[in-house]
Coordinates of C-alpha atoms in Angstrom, one line a residue:
Chain S
M444 CA 94.7 51.3 124.8
S445 CA 95.5 52.9 128.1
Q446 CA 94.3 56.5 128.8
W447 CA 97.7 58.1 128.8
L448 CA 98.5 56.7 125.4
V449 CA 95.3 58.2 123.9
V450 CA 96.2 61.6 125.4
T451 CA 99.8 61.3 124.3
S452 CA 98.6 60.5 120.7
M453 CA 96.4 63.7 120.8
I454 CA 99.4 65.7 122.0
V455 CA 101.6 64.3 119.2
G456 CA 98.9 65.1 116.7
Y457 CA 98.6 68.7 117.9
L458 CA 102.4 69.2 117.9
L459 CA 102.6 67.8 114.3
V460 CA 99.9 70.2 113.1
T461 CA 101.7 73.1 114.8
L462 CA 105.0 72.1 113.2
A463 CA 103.4 71.9 109.7
I464 CA 101.9 75.3 110.1
G465 CA 105.2 76.8 111.3
L466 CA 107.3 75.3 108.5
R467 CA 104.7 76.3 105.9
A468 CA 104.6 79.9 107.2
G469 CA 108.1 80.8 106.1
K470 CA 107.7 80.0 102.5
G471 CA 106.6 83.5 101.4
T472 CA 109.2 85.6 103.3
S473 CA 112.5 86.9 101.9
A474 CA 115.8 85.5 103.0
T475 CA 116.8 88.7 104.7
V476 CA 117.1 89.9 108.3
D477 CA 114.0 92.0 107.6
G478 CA 112.2 88.8 106.5
Y479 CA 113.5 86.7 109.4
V480 CA 113.0 89.2 112.2
A481 CA 110.2 91.5 111.0
G482 CA 108.3 89.1 108.5
D483 CA 109.0 91.6 105.7
R484 CA 106.7 93.9 107.6
N485 CA 103.7 92.1 106.1
F486 CA 101.5 90.9 109.0
G487 CA 97.8 91.4 108.4
L488 CA 95.1 92.0 111.0
L489 CA 94.2 88.4 111.8
V490 CA 97.9 87.4 112.5
M491 CA 98.7 90.6 114.4
Y492 CA 95.6 90.1 116.6
F493 CA 96.5 86.6 117.5
V494 CA 100.3 87.3 117.8
T495 CA 99.6 90.1 120.2
G496 CA 97.0 88.2 122.2
A497 CA 98.6 84.8 122.3
T498 CA 102.0 86.3 123.0
V499 CA 100.7 88.3 126.0
F500 CA 98.8 85.4 127.4
S501 CA 101.3 82.7 128.2
A502 CA 101.5 79.5 130.2
F503 CA 101.6 81.8 133.2
A504 CA 98.1 83.1 132.3
F505 CA 96.7 79.6 131.5
L506 CA 98.2 77.9 134.6
G507 CA 99.1 80.8 136.8
G508 CA 95.7 82.6 136.3
P509 CA 93.6 79.8 137.7
G510 CA 96.4 79.4 140.4
W511 CA 96.0 83.0 141.5
A512 CA 92.2 82.9 141.5
Y513 CA 92.4 79.6 143.5
S514 CA 94.9 80.7 146.1
R515 CA 94.7 84.6 146.2
G516 CA 91.1 85.2 145.1
A517 CA 90.3 88.8 144.2
A518 CA 94.0 89.6 143.9
A519 CA 93.9 88.0 140.5
F520 CA 91.6 90.7 139.2
Y521 CA 94.6 93.0 138.9
I522 CA 95.6 90.9 135.9
L523 CA 92.2 91.6 134.4
S524 CA 92.5 95.3 135.1
Y525 CA 95.9 96.2 133.5
G526 CA 95.6 94.7 130.0
V527 CA 93.5 97.3 128.3
L528 CA 95.2 100.1 130.2
G529 CA 98.6 98.8 129.1
I530 CA 97.7 98.3 125.4
A531 CA 95.7 101.6 124.9
P532 CA 98.8 103.9 124.6
W533 CA 100.0 101.6 121.8
Y534 CA 97.2 103.0 119.7
V535 CA 99.2 106.1 119.4
M536 CA 102.8 104.8 120.0
G537 CA 102.6 101.6 117.9
P538 CA 101.9 103.2 114.5
K539 CA 104.4 106.0 115.2
I540 CA 107.1 103.4 116.0
A541 CA 106.2 101.3 113.0
R542 CA 106.5 104.3 110.7
I543 CA 109.9 105.2 112.0
G544 CA 111.0 101.5 111.9
R545 CA 109.9 101.2 108.3
R546 CA 111.8 104.3 107.2
L547 CA 114.9 103.4 109.1
R548 CA 114.7 99.6 108.6
L549 CA 114.7 99.0 112.3
V550 CA 113.8 95.5 113.7
T551 CA 114.5 95.8 117.4
Q552 CA 113.6 98.0 120.4
A553 CA 117.2 99.0 121.0
Q554 CA 117.7 100.0 117.4
F555 CA 114.7 102.3 117.7
L556 CA 116.0 103.9 120.9
T557 CA 119.6 104.3 119.7
A558 CA 118.4 105.8 116.4
R559 CA 117.0 108.7 118.6
F560 CA 119.6 108.4 121.3
P561 CA 122.8 107.3 119.5
S562 CA 124.9 105.2 122.0
K563 CA 126.5 101.8 121.8
T564 CA 126.4 101.6 125.6
L565 CA 122.6 102.1 125.4
S566 CA 122.3 99.4 122.8
I567 CA 124.3 96.8 124.8
L568 CA 122.5 97.9 128.0
I569 CA 119.1 97.2 126.5
A570 CA 120.3 94.0 124.9
L571 CA 121.6 92.9 128.3
V572 CA 118.4 93.9 130.2
S573 CA 116.2 92.2 127.6
V574 CA 118.1 88.9 127.5
V575 CA 118.3 88.7 131.3
A576 CA 114.6 89.3 131.5
L577 CA 113.6 87.0 128.7
I578 CA 115.5 83.8 129.6
P579 CA 113.5 83.1 132.9
Y580 CA 110.4 83.9 131.0
I581 CA 111.3 81.2 128.3
T582 CA 112.1 78.8 131.1
L583 CA 108.7 79.2 132.7
Q584 CA 107.0 78.5 129.4
M585 CA 109.1 75.3 128.9
K586 CA 108.4 74.2 132.4
G587 CA 104.7 74.9 132.0
A588 CA 104.6 72.7 128.9
G589 CA 106.5 69.9 130.7
I590 CA 104.2 70.1 133.8
V591 CA 101.0 69.8 131.7
I592 CA 102.3 66.9 129.7
E593 CA 103.6 65.1 132.8
A594 CA 100.3 65.6 134.6
V595 CA 97.9 64.4 131.8
T596 CA 100.1 61.4 130.9
E597 CA 100.1 60.3 134.6
G598 CA 103.9 60.8 134.7
Q599 CA 104.6 58.5 131.8
V600 CA 106.1 61.4 129.9
P601 CA 108.3 63.2 132.4
L602 CA 108.7 66.9 132.6
W603 CA 112.2 66.8 130.9
L604 CA 110.9 64.9 127.9
G605 CA 107.7 66.9 127.5
S606 CA 109.6 70.2 127.6
L607 CA 112.2 68.8 125.2
V608 CA 109.8 67.5 122.6
S609 CA 107.4 70.5 122.6
Y610 CA 110.3 73.1 122.5
G611 CA 112.3 71.0 120.1
I612 CA 109.3 71.5 117.7
V613 CA 109.2 75.2 118.5
M614 CA 112.9 75.4 117.8
I615 CA 112.5 73.7 114.4
Y616 CA 109.8 75.9 113.1
V617 CA 111.3 79.2 114.4
L618 CA 114.8 78.3 113.1
T619 CA 113.3 77.5 109.7
S620 CA 110.7 80.2 109.3
G621 CA 111.6 83.0 111.7
V622 CA 108.8 85.4 112.9
A623 CA 106.5 84.3 110.1
A624 CA 106.2 80.9 111.9
V625 CA 105.6 82.7 115.2
G626 CA 102.8 84.7 113.5
W627 CA 100.9 81.8 111.9
T628 CA 101.4 79.2 114.8
N629 CA 100.2 81.9 117.2
T630 CA 97.1 82.4 115.1
F631 CA 96.3 78.6 115.3
Q632 CA 97.3 78.4 119.0
G633 CA 95.5 81.6 120.0
L634 CA 92.2 80.2 118.6
F635 CA 92.8 77.0 120.4
M636 CA 93.5 78.8 123.7
I637 CA 90.3 80.9 123.5
V638 CA 88.0 78.0 122.7
I639 CA 89.5 75.7 125.4
A640 CA 89.5 78.4 128.1
W641 CA 85.9 79.4 127.5
A642 CA 84.7 75.7 127.2
L643 CA 86.4 74.7 130.4
G644 CA 85.6 78.0 132.2
L645 CA 81.9 77.6 131.6
Y646 CA 81.8 73.8 132.0
L647 CA 83.7 73.3 135.3
P648 CA 81.6 75.6 137.5
H649 CA 78.5 73.9 136.2
A650 CA 79.9 70.4 136.6
L651 CA 81.2 71.0 140.1
H652 CA 78.8 73.6 141.6
G653 CA 75.7 73.7 139.4
G654 CA 76.5 77.1 137.9
I655 CA 78.7 80.2 138.2
G656 CA 76.4 82.1 140.6
P657 CA 76.0 79.1 143.0
M658 CA 79.8 78.6 142.9
F659 CA 80.5 82.2 144.0
T660 CA 77.8 82.1 146.7
E661 CA 79.4 78.9 148.1
I662 CA 82.8 80.6 148.1
I663 CA 81.5 83.8 149.8
D664 CA 79.8 81.7 152.5
N665 CA 82.9 79.7 153.3
H666 CA 85.8 82.1 152.5
P667 CA 84.3 85.7 152.8
N668 CA 87.8 87.3 152.4
L669 CA 88.8 85.5 149.3
L670 CA 86.6 87.5 146.9
T671 CA 87.0 90.9 148.6
L672 CA 89.5 93.3 147.0
P673 CA 92.5 93.4 147.2
G674 CA 92.4 89.7 147.8
L675 CA 95.1 87.7 149.6
A676 CA 98.9 87.8 149.5
S677 CA 100.9 84.6 148.8
N678 CA 101.1 83.9 152.6
G679 CA 97.3 83.9 152.9
N680 CA 97.1 87.3 154.7
P681 CA 95.2 90.1 153.1
W682 CA 97.2 91.8 150.3
S683 CA 97.8 95.6 150.6
W684 CA 96.1 98.1 148.4
G685 CA 99.5 99.5 147.6
G686 CA 100.6 96.1 146.3
Y687 CA 97.4 95.7 144.2
T688 CA 97.4 99.2 142.7
S689 CA 101.1 99.3 141.9
A690 CA 100.9 95.8 140.3
I691 CA 98.4 97.2 137.9
I692 CA 100.6 100.3 137.3
I693 CA 103.8 98.4 136.6
S694 CA 102.2 95.7 134.5
A695 CA 100.4 98.3 132.4
V696 CA 103.5 100.4 131.9
G697 CA 105.6 97.3 131.1
L698 CA 103.1 95.4 128.9
T699 CA 104.2 96.7 125.5
M700 CA 107.8 97.2 126.6
W701 CA 108.6 93.5 126.5
P702 CA 110.9 93.1 123.4
H703 CA 108.9 90.3 122.0
I704 CA 105.8 92.5 122.0
F705 CA 107.4 95.8 121.1
M706 CA 109.2 94.3 118.1
K707 CA 105.9 93.2 116.6
A708 CA 105.2 96.9 115.7
F709 CA 107.9 96.4 113.0
T710 CA 106.1 93.4 111.5
A711 CA 102.7 95.0 110.7
K712 CA 101.7 95.6 107.1
N713 CA 100.5 99.1 107.9
E714 CA 99.7 101.4 110.8
K715 CA 96.0 100.8 110.6
I716 CA 96.5 97.2 111.4
I717 CA 98.4 98.1 114.6
R718 CA 95.5 100.4 115.7
Q719 CA 92.9 97.8 114.9
T720 CA 94.9 95.2 116.9
V721 CA 94.8 97.5 119.9
V722 CA 91.1 98.1 119.4
L723 CA 90.4 94.3 119.3
F724 CA 92.8 93.5 122.2
P725 CA 90.0 93.8 124.9
T726 CA 88.3 90.8 123.3
F727 CA 91.4 88.7 124.0
Q728 CA 91.7 90.2 127.5
L729 CA 88.2 88.7 128.3
F730 CA 89.8 85.3 127.8
L731 CA 91.0 85.7 131.4
V732 CA 87.4 85.6 132.8
P733 CA 87.0 81.8 132.1
V734 CA 90.5 81.2 133.2
F735 CA 89.6 82.7 136.6
L736 CA 86.4 80.8 136.7
I737 CA 88.4 77.6 136.4
G738 CA 90.5 78.6 139.4
F739 CA 87.5 79.5 141.5
A740 CA 85.8 76.2 140.6
G741 CA 88.6 74.5 142.5
V742 CA 88.3 76.5 145.7
M743 CA 85.5 74.3 147.2
A744 CA 86.0 71.2 145.0
L745 CA 89.7 70.7 145.7
P746 CA 90.6 72.6 148.9
N747 CA 94.0 71.2 149.5
V748 CA 96.1 71.6 146.4
D749 CA 99.6 72.4 147.5
R750 CA 100.8 74.0 144.3
P751 CA 98.1 76.4 143.1
D752 CA 99.5 76.5 139.6
F753 CA 98.5 72.8 139.2
I754 CA 94.8 73.5 140.0
L755 CA 93.8 73.3 136.3
P756 CA 95.4 69.9 135.5
E757 CA 94.3 68.7 139.0
L758 CA 90.7 69.6 138.2
I759 CA 90.8 68.1 134.7
L760 CA 92.0 64.8 136.2
T761 CA 89.6 64.9 139.1
V762 CA 86.5 65.6 137.2
D763 CA 85.6 62.6 135.1
L764 CA 86.0 64.3 131.7
P765 CA 86.0 62.4 128.4
L766 CA 89.6 61.7 127.2
I767 CA 89.2 63.9 124.2
V768 CA 88.6 66.9 126.5
V769 CA 91.7 66.0 128.6
G770 CA 93.7 65.9 125.3
L771 CA 92.2 69.2 124.1
F772 CA 92.9 70.9 127.5
C773 CA 96.5 69.7 127.1
A774 CA 96.7 71.2 123.6
G775 CA 95.2 74.4 124.9
A776 CA 97.8 74.7 127.7
L777 CA 100.6 73.8 125.3
S778 CA 99.3 76.5 122.9
A779 CA 99.5 79.1 125.7
S780 CA 103.1 78.0 126.5
M781 CA 104.4 77.6 123.0
S782 CA 102.8 80.7 121.5
T783 CA 104.6 82.9 124.0
G784 CA 107.8 80.7 124.1
D785 CA 108.4 80.9 120.3
A786 CA 108.1 84.7 120.3
L787 CA 110.4 84.9 123.3
L788 CA 113.0 82.7 121.8
H789 CA 112.9 84.6 118.5
A790 CA 113.1 88.0 120.3
T791 CA 115.9 86.9 122.6
A792 CA 118.1 85.8 119.7
S793 CA 117.3 88.8 117.5
V794 CA 118.0 91.3 120.3
A795 CA 121.2 89.6 121.3
V796 CA 122.6 89.7 117.8
E797 CA 121.1 92.9 116.4
D798 CA 121.7 95.0 119.6
G799 CA 124.5 93.2 121.4
V800 CA 126.8 92.2 118.4
R801 CA 125.9 94.2 115.3
P802 CA 126.8 97.7 116.7
F803 CA 130.3 96.4 117.3
A804 CA 130.9 94.4 114.1
T805 CA 130.1 94.5 110.4
L806 CA 128.0 91.5 109.6
S807 CA 126.4 90.4 106.3
E808 CA 122.7 89.6 106.2
Y809 CA 123.6 86.0 105.8
T810 CA 125.8 86.0 108.9
Q811 CA 123.2 87.8 110.9
R812 CA 120.5 85.3 110.2
W813 CA 122.8 82.4 111.1
M814 CA 124.0 84.1 114.2
I815 CA 120.4 84.6 115.3
R816 CA 119.7 80.9 114.8
V817 CA 122.8 79.9 116.8
V818 CA 121.9 82.2 119.6
M819 CA 118.4 80.9 119.6
V820 CA 119.6 77.4 120.1
L821 CA 121.9 78.6 122.9
A822 CA 119.2 80.6 124.6
G823 CA 116.8 77.6 124.3
G824 CA 119.5 75.3 125.8
V825 CA 120.1 77.6 128.8
A826 CA 116.3 78.0 129.4
Y827 CA 115.9 74.2 129.1
F828 CA 118.6 73.6 131.6
F829 CA 116.8 75.9 134.1
A830 CA 113.5 74.3 133.3
V831 CA 114.5 70.8 134.2
S832 CA 116.6 71.7 137.2
E833 CA 114.6 72.8 140.2
G834 CA 114.8 76.5 140.9
Q835 CA 112.6 78.8 142.9
S836 CA 115.0 81.6 142.0
L837 CA 113.7 81.7 138.4
V838 CA 110.3 82.9 139.5
V839 CA 112.1 85.4 141.7
L840 CA 114.1 86.5 138.6
L841 CA 111.0 86.7 136.5
L842 CA 109.2 88.9 139.0
T843 CA 112.3 91.2 139.2
S844 CA 112.5 91.4 135.4
Y845 CA 109.0 92.9 135.2
G846 CA 110.2 95.8 137.3
V847 CA 113.3 96.2 135.1
I848 CA 111.5 95.9 131.7
A849 CA 109.1 98.7 132.8
Q850 CA 112.2 100.9 132.9
L851 CA 112.3 100.9 129.1
A852 CA 109.0 102.9 129.0
P853 CA 110.4 106.3 129.9
P854 CA 113.0 106.3 127.2
V855 CA 110.5 105.1 124.6
V856 CA 108.0 107.8 125.6
A857 CA 110.8 110.4 125.6
A858 CA 112.0 109.3 122.2
L859 CA 108.5 109.8 120.7
F860 CA 107.2 112.8 122.6
W861 CA 109.9 114.9 124.3
G862 CA 112.3 116.7 122.1
R863 CA 114.5 117.9 125.0
A864 CA 115.5 114.4 126.1
T865 CA 119.2 113.6 125.5
T866 CA 121.2 110.4 125.2
L867 CA 123.0 111.0 128.6
G868 CA 119.6 111.7 130.3
V869 CA 118.2 108.4 128.9
L870 CA 121.3 106.4 129.9
C871 CA 121.4 107.8 133.4
G872 CA 117.7 107.4 133.9
L873 CA 117.8 103.8 132.7
I874 CA 120.7 102.9 135.0
A875 CA 119.2 104.7 138.0
G876 CA 115.7 103.2 137.4
A877 CA 116.9 99.7 136.9
G878 CA 119.2 100.0 139.9
A879 CA 116.4 101.3 142.1
A880 CA 114.1 98.5 141.0
L881 CA 116.7 95.9 141.9
F882 CA 117.5 97.6 145.2
G883 CA 113.8 97.6 146.0
F884 CA 113.4 94.0 145.1
F885 CA 116.2 92.9 147.5
N886 CA 115.1 95.3 150.2
P887 CA 111.3 95.1 150.1
D888 CA 111.0 96.6 153.6
S889 CA 112.5 99.8 152.3
I890 CA 109.4 100.4 150.0
P891 CA 106.4 101.9 151.7
W892 CA 102.8 100.6 151.3
G893 CA 103.9 97.4 149.7
L894 CA 104.5 99.1 146.4
H895 CA 106.0 97.1 143.5
E896 CA 109.8 97.7 143.2
G897 CA 109.3 98.7 139.5
V898 CA 107.2 101.7 140.7
L899 CA 110.1 102.7 142.9
G900 CA 112.4 102.4 139.8
L901 CA 110.1 104.7 137.8
M902 CA 110.0 107.2 140.6
V903 CA 113.8 107.4 140.5
H904 CA 114.1 107.0 136.7
I905 CA 111.8 109.8 135.5
P906 CA 113.3 112.6 137.5
V907 CA 116.8 111.5 136.7
L908 CA 116.0 111.3 132.9
V909 CA 114.4 114.8 133.0
A910 CA 117.1 116.5 135.2
V911 CA 120.1 115.1 133.3
S912 CA 118.5 115.9 129.9
L913 CA 117.8 119.5 130.9
V914 CA 121.4 120.1 132.0
T915 CA 123.0 118.4 128.9
K916 CA 123.2 119.8 125.4
A917 CA 119.9 119.4 123.5
Q918 CA 119.7 117.3 120.3
S919 CA 119.2 119.2 117.1
S920 CA 115.5 120.0 116.3
E921 CA 116.1 118.5 112.8
H922 CA 117.0 115.2 114.5
T923 CA 114.3 115.1 117.1
S924 CA 111.5 116.2 114.7
R925 CA 112.1 112.9 112.8
F926 CA 110.9 111.1 115.9
L927 CA 108.3 113.5 117.3
D928 CA 106.7 113.9 113.9
P929 CA 108.0 111.0 111.8
A930 CA 106.1 111.9 108.6
P931 CA 108.9 113.9 107.0
F932 CA 111.5 111.1 107.6
Q933 CA 113.8 110.4 104.7
S934 CA 115.0 106.9 103.9
S935 CA 118.4 107.2 105.3
I936 CA 119.4 107.6 109.0
S937 CA 121.6 110.3 110.3
H938 CA 123.5 109.9 113.6
E939 CA 124.0 113.5 114.3
G940 CA 121.9 113.1 117.4
N941 CA 123.6 115.5 119.8
A942 CA 124.0 118.7 117.9
Chain P
M766 CA 89.1 120.4 116.0
K767 CA 86.7 117.4 116.1
S768 CA 89.6 114.9 116.1
R769 CA 91.3 116.8 118.9
W770 CA 88.1 116.6 120.9
R771 CA 87.9 112.9 120.3
A772 CA 91.5 112.3 121.3
S773 CA 91.0 114.4 124.5
F774 CA 87.9 112.4 125.3
A775 CA 89.8 109.1 124.8
V776 CA 92.7 110.3 127.0
G777 CA 90.2 111.5 129.6
F778 CA 88.4 108.2 129.5
F779 CA 91.5 106.1 130.1
I780 CA 92.6 108.3 133.0
V781 CA 89.1 107.7 134.5
Y782 CA 89.6 103.9 133.7
C783 CA 92.9 104.0 135.5
V784 CA 91.5 105.6 138.6
A785 CA 88.4 103.4 138.6
V786 CA 90.3 100.1 138.9
M787 CA 92.8 101.3 141.5
W788 CA 92.7 102.4 145.1
P789 CA 90.8 104.4 146.4
V790 CA 87.9 104.1 143.9
A791 CA 88.3 100.3 143.5
S792 CA 87.9 100.0 147.3
W793 CA 84.3 101.3 146.9
F794 CA 83.6 98.1 144.9
A795 CA 85.6 95.7 147.0
E796 CA 82.9 93.7 148.6
P797 CA 81.8 90.7 146.6
K798 CA 78.0 90.9 147.3
P799 CA 75.6 91.4 145.8
L800 CA 76.4 89.1 142.9
I801 CA 75.9 90.8 139.5
G802 CA 74.9 88.3 136.8
G803 CA 76.3 85.6 139.1
L804 CA 79.7 87.4 139.4
P805 CA 81.1 89.1 142.5
V806 CA 81.2 92.9 142.3
P807 CA 85.0 93.4 141.9
L808 CA 85.0 90.9 139.0
A809 CA 82.0 92.5 137.3
W810 CA 83.6 95.9 137.9
S811 CA 86.8 94.9 136.1
I812 CA 84.8 93.3 133.2
L813 CA 82.7 96.4 132.8
W814 CA 85.8 98.6 132.3
I815 CA 87.2 96.2 129.8
I816 CA 84.0 96.4 127.8
L817 CA 83.8 100.2 128.1
G818 CA 87.5 100.4 127.0
F819 CA 86.6 98.3 124.0
V820 CA 83.7 100.6 123.0
V821 CA 85.8 103.7 123.4
L822 CA 88.6 102.2 121.2
I823 CA 86.1 101.2 118.6
G824 CA 84.6 104.7 118.6
L825 CA 88.1 106.2 118.3
E826 CA 89.0 104.1 115.4
C827 CA 85.7 104.6 113.6
S828 CA 85.8 108.3 114.0
R829 CA 89.2 108.4 112.2
G830 CA 87.5 107.3 109.0
D831 CA 90.1 106.3 106.5
R832 CA 92.6 109.0 106.9
E833 CA 95.7 107.1 105.8

């Protein structure tokens, strides 16, 4: 049997196990929107831990992480630095949001924000921002899966087919079981990712350099600038400290604002589980260490890889590894891609229907669930189209979307902690912040010190939110207290927002 | 009072964490040598803060007891 057939058989086996877990997961959940989108708010610690970790660490981390370490050296350490900083505020915010969500039966981020700041415009704006940001993210996951399969099968399974089959399976289990499938498949895939990353991260430096210490000594001797902070920019010149520091800031601010991560606050069984998930998150963050070691292992071993994101598959195929390891690596990379892709697809469709359609039309639970499924297929189709057609602009779009998604942080913080914030203040701040981030992206020379455009957006956003809120009529204290101190919340929602 | 002190400590710690991994403090740990446990200094510095963050979060959660 030829090598690629053995590897393909292992991939098929992995995909079938994932499919079985995904289909089985939905059996216990109710046939309601709550069940489909929020898993009947019944996720325990194990599932929440892996959902959070596996969702955050995507194909970008598994393939892009080694790619950054390989091509940009110490610059990659910013990815290591922002995770714990980004998740720590969730220790306070997550349980509060979950409590409000449970009382008001909220399932999306926009529903949460428009409960505090009643506005259909705000709802559709958040839906639009979310969908525009999420589609390129899904595309990258699909493309990552296709790239890995194509590489390890020696081109016998082309990118279009690898993406189609892996995401066809994702689609089947998410359509059938909703977020419950996302939870249980992520648990399986998260375990897989961690084991494979640590195994390869420790093995490759030893196999290629005789150890981690000798590997770094060799790199320092030959490329002294590569391991010096803040590392290198994409053109090979030294990166600026402004770029490095602002990348940490914007990534930390935006981490829990991604809809597919934010919405998981509504799935937890209780508040303690959200806090414990935050406490345990640093153990998942350390998964990046072996990922970087893989990238560094390639610096001296394979100095001329044109596309840095391919360094991991290139190393796997260069080093004479047993076939089973190649197959397991492929399953690990697919896990990273699919565990994020399924959550993204589910979140995109849920947000589009719950925030983009439901505020404008009365829909039954049955209709909502079916609409979410239809939109999921459409979103998957659009992302697949982009994945198989060449497009540098997608990466560009994704990088832009980070800056835009971070603009959701000030409204969320204001909703939970600032009673004087008003609907108009939040709307104006969001539009001004997102606009400034986009302006900065298209005019990078206008931003000093190489700062990330998202930081520029926040610098415009926050003063606008504060100023407009202070000059507009305050919301009633009865309304705001339900968000600032959610304990006394009653089971029904009032929309008297602006008193 | 005790819980307020713990919360203040945690907030203070994460502010220090934030400062420690960004410019200018991070620039004091920018050079890769000497290797620490086989790792370059900036990598070891980042890992150290993740571990400290983990310890502080565990302490914060344990100190809550079972207040729910």
